[in-house]
PDB file of C-alpha atoms and ligand atoms in Angstrom:
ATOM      1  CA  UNK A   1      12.037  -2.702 -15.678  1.00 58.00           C
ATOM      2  CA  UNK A   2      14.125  -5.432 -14.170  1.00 79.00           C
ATOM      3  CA  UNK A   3      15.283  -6.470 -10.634  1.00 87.00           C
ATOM      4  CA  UNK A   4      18.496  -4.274 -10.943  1.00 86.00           C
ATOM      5  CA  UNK A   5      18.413  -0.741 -11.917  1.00 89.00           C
ATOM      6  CA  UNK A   6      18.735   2.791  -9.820  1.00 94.00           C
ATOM      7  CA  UNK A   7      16.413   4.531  -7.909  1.00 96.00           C
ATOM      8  CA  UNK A   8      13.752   7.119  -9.624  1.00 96.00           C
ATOM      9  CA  UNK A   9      13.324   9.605  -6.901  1.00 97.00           C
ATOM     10  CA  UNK A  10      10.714  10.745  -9.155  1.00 97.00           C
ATOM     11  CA  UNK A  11       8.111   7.435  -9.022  1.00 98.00           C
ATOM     12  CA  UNK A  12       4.816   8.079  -7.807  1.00 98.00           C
ATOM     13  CA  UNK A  13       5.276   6.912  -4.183  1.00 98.00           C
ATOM     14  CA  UNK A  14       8.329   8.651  -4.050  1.00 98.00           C
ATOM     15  CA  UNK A  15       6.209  11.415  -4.668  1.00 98.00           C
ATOM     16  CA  UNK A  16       3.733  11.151  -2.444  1.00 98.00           C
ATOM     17  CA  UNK A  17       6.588  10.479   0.850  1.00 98.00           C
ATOM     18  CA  UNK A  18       7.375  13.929  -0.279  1.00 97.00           C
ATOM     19  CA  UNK A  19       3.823  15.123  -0.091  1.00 97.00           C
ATOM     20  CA  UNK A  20       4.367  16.119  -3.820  1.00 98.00           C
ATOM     21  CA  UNK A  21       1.335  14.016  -4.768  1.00 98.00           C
ATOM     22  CA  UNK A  22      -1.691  13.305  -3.260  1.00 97.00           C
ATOM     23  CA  UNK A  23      -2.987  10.080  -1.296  1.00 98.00           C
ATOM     24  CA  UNK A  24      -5.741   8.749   1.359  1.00 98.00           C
ATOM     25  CA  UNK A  25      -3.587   8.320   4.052  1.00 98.00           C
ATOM     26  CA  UNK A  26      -4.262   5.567   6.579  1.00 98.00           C
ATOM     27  CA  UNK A  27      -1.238   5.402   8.698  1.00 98.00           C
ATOM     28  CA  UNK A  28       2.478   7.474   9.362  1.00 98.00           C
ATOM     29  CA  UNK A  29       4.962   7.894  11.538  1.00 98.00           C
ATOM     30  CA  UNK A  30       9.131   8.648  10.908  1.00 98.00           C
ATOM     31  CA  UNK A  31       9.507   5.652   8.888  1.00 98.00           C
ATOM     32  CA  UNK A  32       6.429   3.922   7.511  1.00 98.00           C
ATOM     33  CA  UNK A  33       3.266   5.343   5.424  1.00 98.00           C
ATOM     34  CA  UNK A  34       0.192   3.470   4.105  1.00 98.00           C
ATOM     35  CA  UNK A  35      -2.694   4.592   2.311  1.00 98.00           C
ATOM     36  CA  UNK A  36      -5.537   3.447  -0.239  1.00 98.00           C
ATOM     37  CA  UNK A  37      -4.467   1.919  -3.462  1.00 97.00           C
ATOM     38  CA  UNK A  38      -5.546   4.833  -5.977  1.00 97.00           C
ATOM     39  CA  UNK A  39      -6.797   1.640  -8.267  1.00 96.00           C
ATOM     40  CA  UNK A  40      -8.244  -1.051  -5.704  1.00 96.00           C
ATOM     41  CA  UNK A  41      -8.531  -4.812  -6.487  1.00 94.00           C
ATOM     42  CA  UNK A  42     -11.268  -4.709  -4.027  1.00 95.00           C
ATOM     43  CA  UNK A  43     -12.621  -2.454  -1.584  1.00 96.00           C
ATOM     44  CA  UNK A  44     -10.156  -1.574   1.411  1.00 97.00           C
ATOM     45  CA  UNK A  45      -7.025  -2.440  -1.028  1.00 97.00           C
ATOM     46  CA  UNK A  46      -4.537  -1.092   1.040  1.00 98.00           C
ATOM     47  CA  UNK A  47      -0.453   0.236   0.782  1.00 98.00           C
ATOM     48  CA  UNK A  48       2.683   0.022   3.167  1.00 98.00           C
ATOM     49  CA  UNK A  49       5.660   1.581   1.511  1.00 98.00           C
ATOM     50  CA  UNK A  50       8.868   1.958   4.016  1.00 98.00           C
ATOM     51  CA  UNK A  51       9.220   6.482   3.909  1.00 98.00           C
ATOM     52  CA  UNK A  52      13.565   6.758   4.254  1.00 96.00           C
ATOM     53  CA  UNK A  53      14.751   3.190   2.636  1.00 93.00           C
ATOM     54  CA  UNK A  54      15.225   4.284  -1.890  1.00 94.00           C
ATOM     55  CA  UNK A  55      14.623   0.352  -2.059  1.00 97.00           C
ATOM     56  CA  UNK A  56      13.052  -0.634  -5.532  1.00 97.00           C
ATOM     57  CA  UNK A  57      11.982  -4.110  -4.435  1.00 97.00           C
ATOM     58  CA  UNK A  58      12.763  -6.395  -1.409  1.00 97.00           C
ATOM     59  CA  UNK A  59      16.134  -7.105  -2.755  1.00 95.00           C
ATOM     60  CA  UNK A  60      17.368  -3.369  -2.106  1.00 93.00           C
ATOM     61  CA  UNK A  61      15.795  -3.072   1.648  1.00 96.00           C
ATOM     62  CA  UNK A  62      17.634  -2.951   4.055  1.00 95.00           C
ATOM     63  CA  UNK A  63      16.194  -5.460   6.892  1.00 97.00           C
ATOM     64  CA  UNK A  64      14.992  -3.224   9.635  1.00 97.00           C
ATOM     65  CA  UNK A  65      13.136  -0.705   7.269  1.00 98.00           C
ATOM     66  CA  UNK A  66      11.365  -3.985   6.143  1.00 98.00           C
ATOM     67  CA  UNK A  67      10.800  -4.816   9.626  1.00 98.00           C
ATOM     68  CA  UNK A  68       9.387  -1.830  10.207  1.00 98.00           C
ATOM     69  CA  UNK A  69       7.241  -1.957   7.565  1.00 98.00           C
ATOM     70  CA  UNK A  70       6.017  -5.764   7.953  1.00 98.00           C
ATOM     71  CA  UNK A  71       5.035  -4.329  11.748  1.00 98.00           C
ATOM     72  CA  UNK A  72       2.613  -1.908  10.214  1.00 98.00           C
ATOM     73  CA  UNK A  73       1.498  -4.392   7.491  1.00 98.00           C
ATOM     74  CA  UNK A  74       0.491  -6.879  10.280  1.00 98.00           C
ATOM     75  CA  UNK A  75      -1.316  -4.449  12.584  1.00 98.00           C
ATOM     76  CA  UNK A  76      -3.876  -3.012   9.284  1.00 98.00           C
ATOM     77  CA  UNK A  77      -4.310  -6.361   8.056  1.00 98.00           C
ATOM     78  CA  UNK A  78      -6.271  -6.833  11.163  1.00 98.00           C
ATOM     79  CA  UNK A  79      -7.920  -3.301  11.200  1.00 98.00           C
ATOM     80  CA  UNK A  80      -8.814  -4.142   7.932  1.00 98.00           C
ATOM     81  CA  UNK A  81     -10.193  -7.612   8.484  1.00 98.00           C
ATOM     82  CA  UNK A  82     -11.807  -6.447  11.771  1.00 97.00           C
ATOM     83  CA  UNK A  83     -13.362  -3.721  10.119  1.00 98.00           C
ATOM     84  CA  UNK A  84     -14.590  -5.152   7.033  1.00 98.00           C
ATOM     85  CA  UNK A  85     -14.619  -8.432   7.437  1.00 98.00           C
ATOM     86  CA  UNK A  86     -13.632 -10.172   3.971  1.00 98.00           C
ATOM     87  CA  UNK A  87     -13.581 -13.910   3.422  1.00 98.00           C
ATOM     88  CA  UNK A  88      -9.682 -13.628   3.241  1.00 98.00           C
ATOM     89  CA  UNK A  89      -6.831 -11.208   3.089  1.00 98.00           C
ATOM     90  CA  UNK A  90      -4.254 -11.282   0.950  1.00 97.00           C
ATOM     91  CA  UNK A  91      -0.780  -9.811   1.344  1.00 98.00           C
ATOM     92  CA  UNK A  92       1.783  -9.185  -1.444  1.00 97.00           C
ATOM     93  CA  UNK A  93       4.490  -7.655  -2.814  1.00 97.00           C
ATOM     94  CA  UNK A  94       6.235  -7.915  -6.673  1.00 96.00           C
ATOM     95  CA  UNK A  95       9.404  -7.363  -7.934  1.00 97.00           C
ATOM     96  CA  UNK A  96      10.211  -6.184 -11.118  1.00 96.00           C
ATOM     97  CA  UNK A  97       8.116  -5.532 -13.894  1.00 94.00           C
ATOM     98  CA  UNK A  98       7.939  -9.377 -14.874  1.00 93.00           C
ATOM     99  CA  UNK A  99       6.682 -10.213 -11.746  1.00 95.00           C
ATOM    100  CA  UNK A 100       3.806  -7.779 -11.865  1.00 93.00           C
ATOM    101  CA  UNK A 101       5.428  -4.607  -9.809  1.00 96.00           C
ATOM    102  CA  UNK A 102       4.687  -1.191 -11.785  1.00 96.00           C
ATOM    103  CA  UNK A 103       5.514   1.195  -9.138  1.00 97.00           C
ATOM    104  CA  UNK A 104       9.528   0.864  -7.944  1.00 97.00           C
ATOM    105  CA  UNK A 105       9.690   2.201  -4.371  1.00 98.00           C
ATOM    106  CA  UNK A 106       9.281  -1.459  -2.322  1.00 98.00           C
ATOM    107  CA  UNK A 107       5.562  -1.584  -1.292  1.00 98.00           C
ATOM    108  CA  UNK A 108       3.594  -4.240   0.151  1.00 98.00           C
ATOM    109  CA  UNK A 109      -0.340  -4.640  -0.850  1.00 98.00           C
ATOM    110  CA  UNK A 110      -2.971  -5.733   1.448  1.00 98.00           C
ATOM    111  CA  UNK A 111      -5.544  -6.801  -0.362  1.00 97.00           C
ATOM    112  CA  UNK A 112      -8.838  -8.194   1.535  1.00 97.00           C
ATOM    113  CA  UNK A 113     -10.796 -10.524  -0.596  1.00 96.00           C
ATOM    114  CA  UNK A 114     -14.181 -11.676  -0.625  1.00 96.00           C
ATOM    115  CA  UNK A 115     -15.861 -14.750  -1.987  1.00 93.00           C
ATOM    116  CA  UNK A 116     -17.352 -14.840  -5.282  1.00 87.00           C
ATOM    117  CA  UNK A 117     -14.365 -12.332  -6.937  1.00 89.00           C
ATOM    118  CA  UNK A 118     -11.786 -12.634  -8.756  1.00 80.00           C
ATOM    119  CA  UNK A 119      -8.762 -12.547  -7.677  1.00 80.00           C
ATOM    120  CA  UNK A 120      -7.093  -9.935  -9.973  1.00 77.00           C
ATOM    121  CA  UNK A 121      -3.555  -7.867  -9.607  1.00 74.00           C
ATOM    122  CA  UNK A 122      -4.506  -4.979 -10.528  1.00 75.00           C
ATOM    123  CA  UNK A 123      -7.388  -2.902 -11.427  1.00 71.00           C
ATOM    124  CA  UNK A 124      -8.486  -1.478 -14.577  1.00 74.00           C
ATOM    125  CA  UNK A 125      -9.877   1.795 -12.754  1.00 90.00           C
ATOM    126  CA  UNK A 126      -9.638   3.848 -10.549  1.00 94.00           C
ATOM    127  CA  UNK A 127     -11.666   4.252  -7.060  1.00 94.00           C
ATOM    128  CA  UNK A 128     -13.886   6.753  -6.616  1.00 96.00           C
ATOM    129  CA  UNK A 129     -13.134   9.423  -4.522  1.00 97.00           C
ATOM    130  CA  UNK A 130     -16.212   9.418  -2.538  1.00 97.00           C
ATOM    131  CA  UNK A 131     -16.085   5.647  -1.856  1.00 97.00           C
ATOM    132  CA  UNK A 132     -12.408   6.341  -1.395  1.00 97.00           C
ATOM    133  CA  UNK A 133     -12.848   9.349   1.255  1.00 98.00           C
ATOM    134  CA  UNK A 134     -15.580   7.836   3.209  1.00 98.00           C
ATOM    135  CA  UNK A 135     -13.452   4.138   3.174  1.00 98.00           C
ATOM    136  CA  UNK A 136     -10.119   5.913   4.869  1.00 98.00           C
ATOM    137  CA  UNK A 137     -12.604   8.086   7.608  1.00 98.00           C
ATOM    138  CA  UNK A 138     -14.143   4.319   8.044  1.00 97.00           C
ATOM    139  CA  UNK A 139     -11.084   2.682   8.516  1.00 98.00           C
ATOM    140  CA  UNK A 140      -9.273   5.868  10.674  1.00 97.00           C
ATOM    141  CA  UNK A 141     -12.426   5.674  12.981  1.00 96.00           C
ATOM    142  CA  UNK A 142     -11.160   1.799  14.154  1.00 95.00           C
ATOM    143  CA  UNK A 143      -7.429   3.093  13.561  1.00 94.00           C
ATOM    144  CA  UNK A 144      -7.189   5.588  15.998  1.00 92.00           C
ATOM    145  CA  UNK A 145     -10.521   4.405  17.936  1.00 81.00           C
TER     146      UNK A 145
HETATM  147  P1  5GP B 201       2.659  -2.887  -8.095  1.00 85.41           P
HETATM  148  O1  5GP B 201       1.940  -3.373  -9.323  1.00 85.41           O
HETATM  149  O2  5GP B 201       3.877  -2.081  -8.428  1.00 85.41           O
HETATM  150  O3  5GP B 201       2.942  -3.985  -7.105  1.00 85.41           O
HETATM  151  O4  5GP B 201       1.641  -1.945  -7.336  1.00 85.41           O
HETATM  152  C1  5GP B 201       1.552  -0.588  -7.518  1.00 85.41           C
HETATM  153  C2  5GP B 201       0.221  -0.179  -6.958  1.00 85.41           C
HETATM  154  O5  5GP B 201       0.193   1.212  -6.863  1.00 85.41           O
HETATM  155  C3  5GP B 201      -0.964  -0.599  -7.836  1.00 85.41           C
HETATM  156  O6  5GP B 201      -1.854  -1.391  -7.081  1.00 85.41           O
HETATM  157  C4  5GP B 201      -1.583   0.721  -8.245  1.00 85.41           C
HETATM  158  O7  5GP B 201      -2.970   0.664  -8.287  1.00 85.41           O
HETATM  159  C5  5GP B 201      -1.103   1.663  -7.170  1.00 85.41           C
HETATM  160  N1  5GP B 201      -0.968   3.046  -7.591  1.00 85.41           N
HETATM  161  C6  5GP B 201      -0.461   3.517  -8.766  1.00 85.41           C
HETATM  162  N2  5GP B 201      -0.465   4.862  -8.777  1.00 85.41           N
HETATM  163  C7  5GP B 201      -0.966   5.246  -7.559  1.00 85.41           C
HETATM  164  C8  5GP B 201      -1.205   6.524  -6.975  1.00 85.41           C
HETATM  165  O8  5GP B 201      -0.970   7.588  -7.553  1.00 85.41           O
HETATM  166  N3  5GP B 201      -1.725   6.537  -5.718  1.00 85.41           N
HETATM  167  C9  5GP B 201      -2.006   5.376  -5.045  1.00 85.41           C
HETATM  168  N4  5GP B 201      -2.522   5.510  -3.813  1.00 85.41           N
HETATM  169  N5  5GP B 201      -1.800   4.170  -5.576  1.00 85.41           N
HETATM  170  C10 5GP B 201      -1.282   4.095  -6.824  1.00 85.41           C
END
């Protein structure tokens, strides 16, 4: 997939907006949703994905939706490093398939890291549900706490 292209109101995120597929939701209101990464670089690898913008990539978003999004981004990067305190944090976002991006509904990955592993774009498997479950109660708890 390239930079230019159409929408696929069918792509996983899409999807899951539509509460057609399943996530581990973290946050939501009318325009923003994140949840866990289904496949986590490391543990509390987290999503932001804008809910009304059909942007592919950062090129297609339209400004405020991005704001909007970058707002929620910034407020569970710090739940995240308050809560689990990694080493660093990082905070990314690919476009088009050369550039790493495999899912085309603009989404921004925060990604806590912690010393001593790698630093890897994505995962070769999945999380496991448990781990998974009991991470987004964890991270709800300081949330909404
Ligand atoms: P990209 O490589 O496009 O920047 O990131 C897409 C991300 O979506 C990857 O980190 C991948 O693990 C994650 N992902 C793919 N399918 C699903 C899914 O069904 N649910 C969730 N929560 N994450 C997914």
């Amino acid at each position: 997939m390239s930079l230019q292209g159409t929408y696929d109101p069918q792509n996983i995120f899409a999807q899951i907006i539509r509460g057609d597929a399943p996530c581990y939701t973290l946050y939501e209101d009318e325009d923003v949703l994140a949840f866990l990464d289904l496949f986590p670089q490391s543990y509390g690898h987290s999503l932001v994905i804008p809910k009304r913008s059909a942007a592919r990539n950062i090129l297609d978003v339209d400004p405020e939706a991005l704001c909007k999004v970058m707002r929620v981004v910034q407020r569970l990067t710090a739940v995240l490093v308050e809560e689990l305190q990694p080493d660093g944090v990082q905070v990314a976002q690919f476009n088009g398939a050369p550039a790493g991006q495999t899912v085309f509904h603009l989404h921004m990955h925060i990604v806590p890291r912690y010393s001593g592993q790698g630093l890897a774009i994505h995962a070769a498997q999945k999380g496991d549900p448990l781990e998974l479950e009991k991470l987004q109660a964890r991270l709800l708890q300081r949330l909404n706490g």
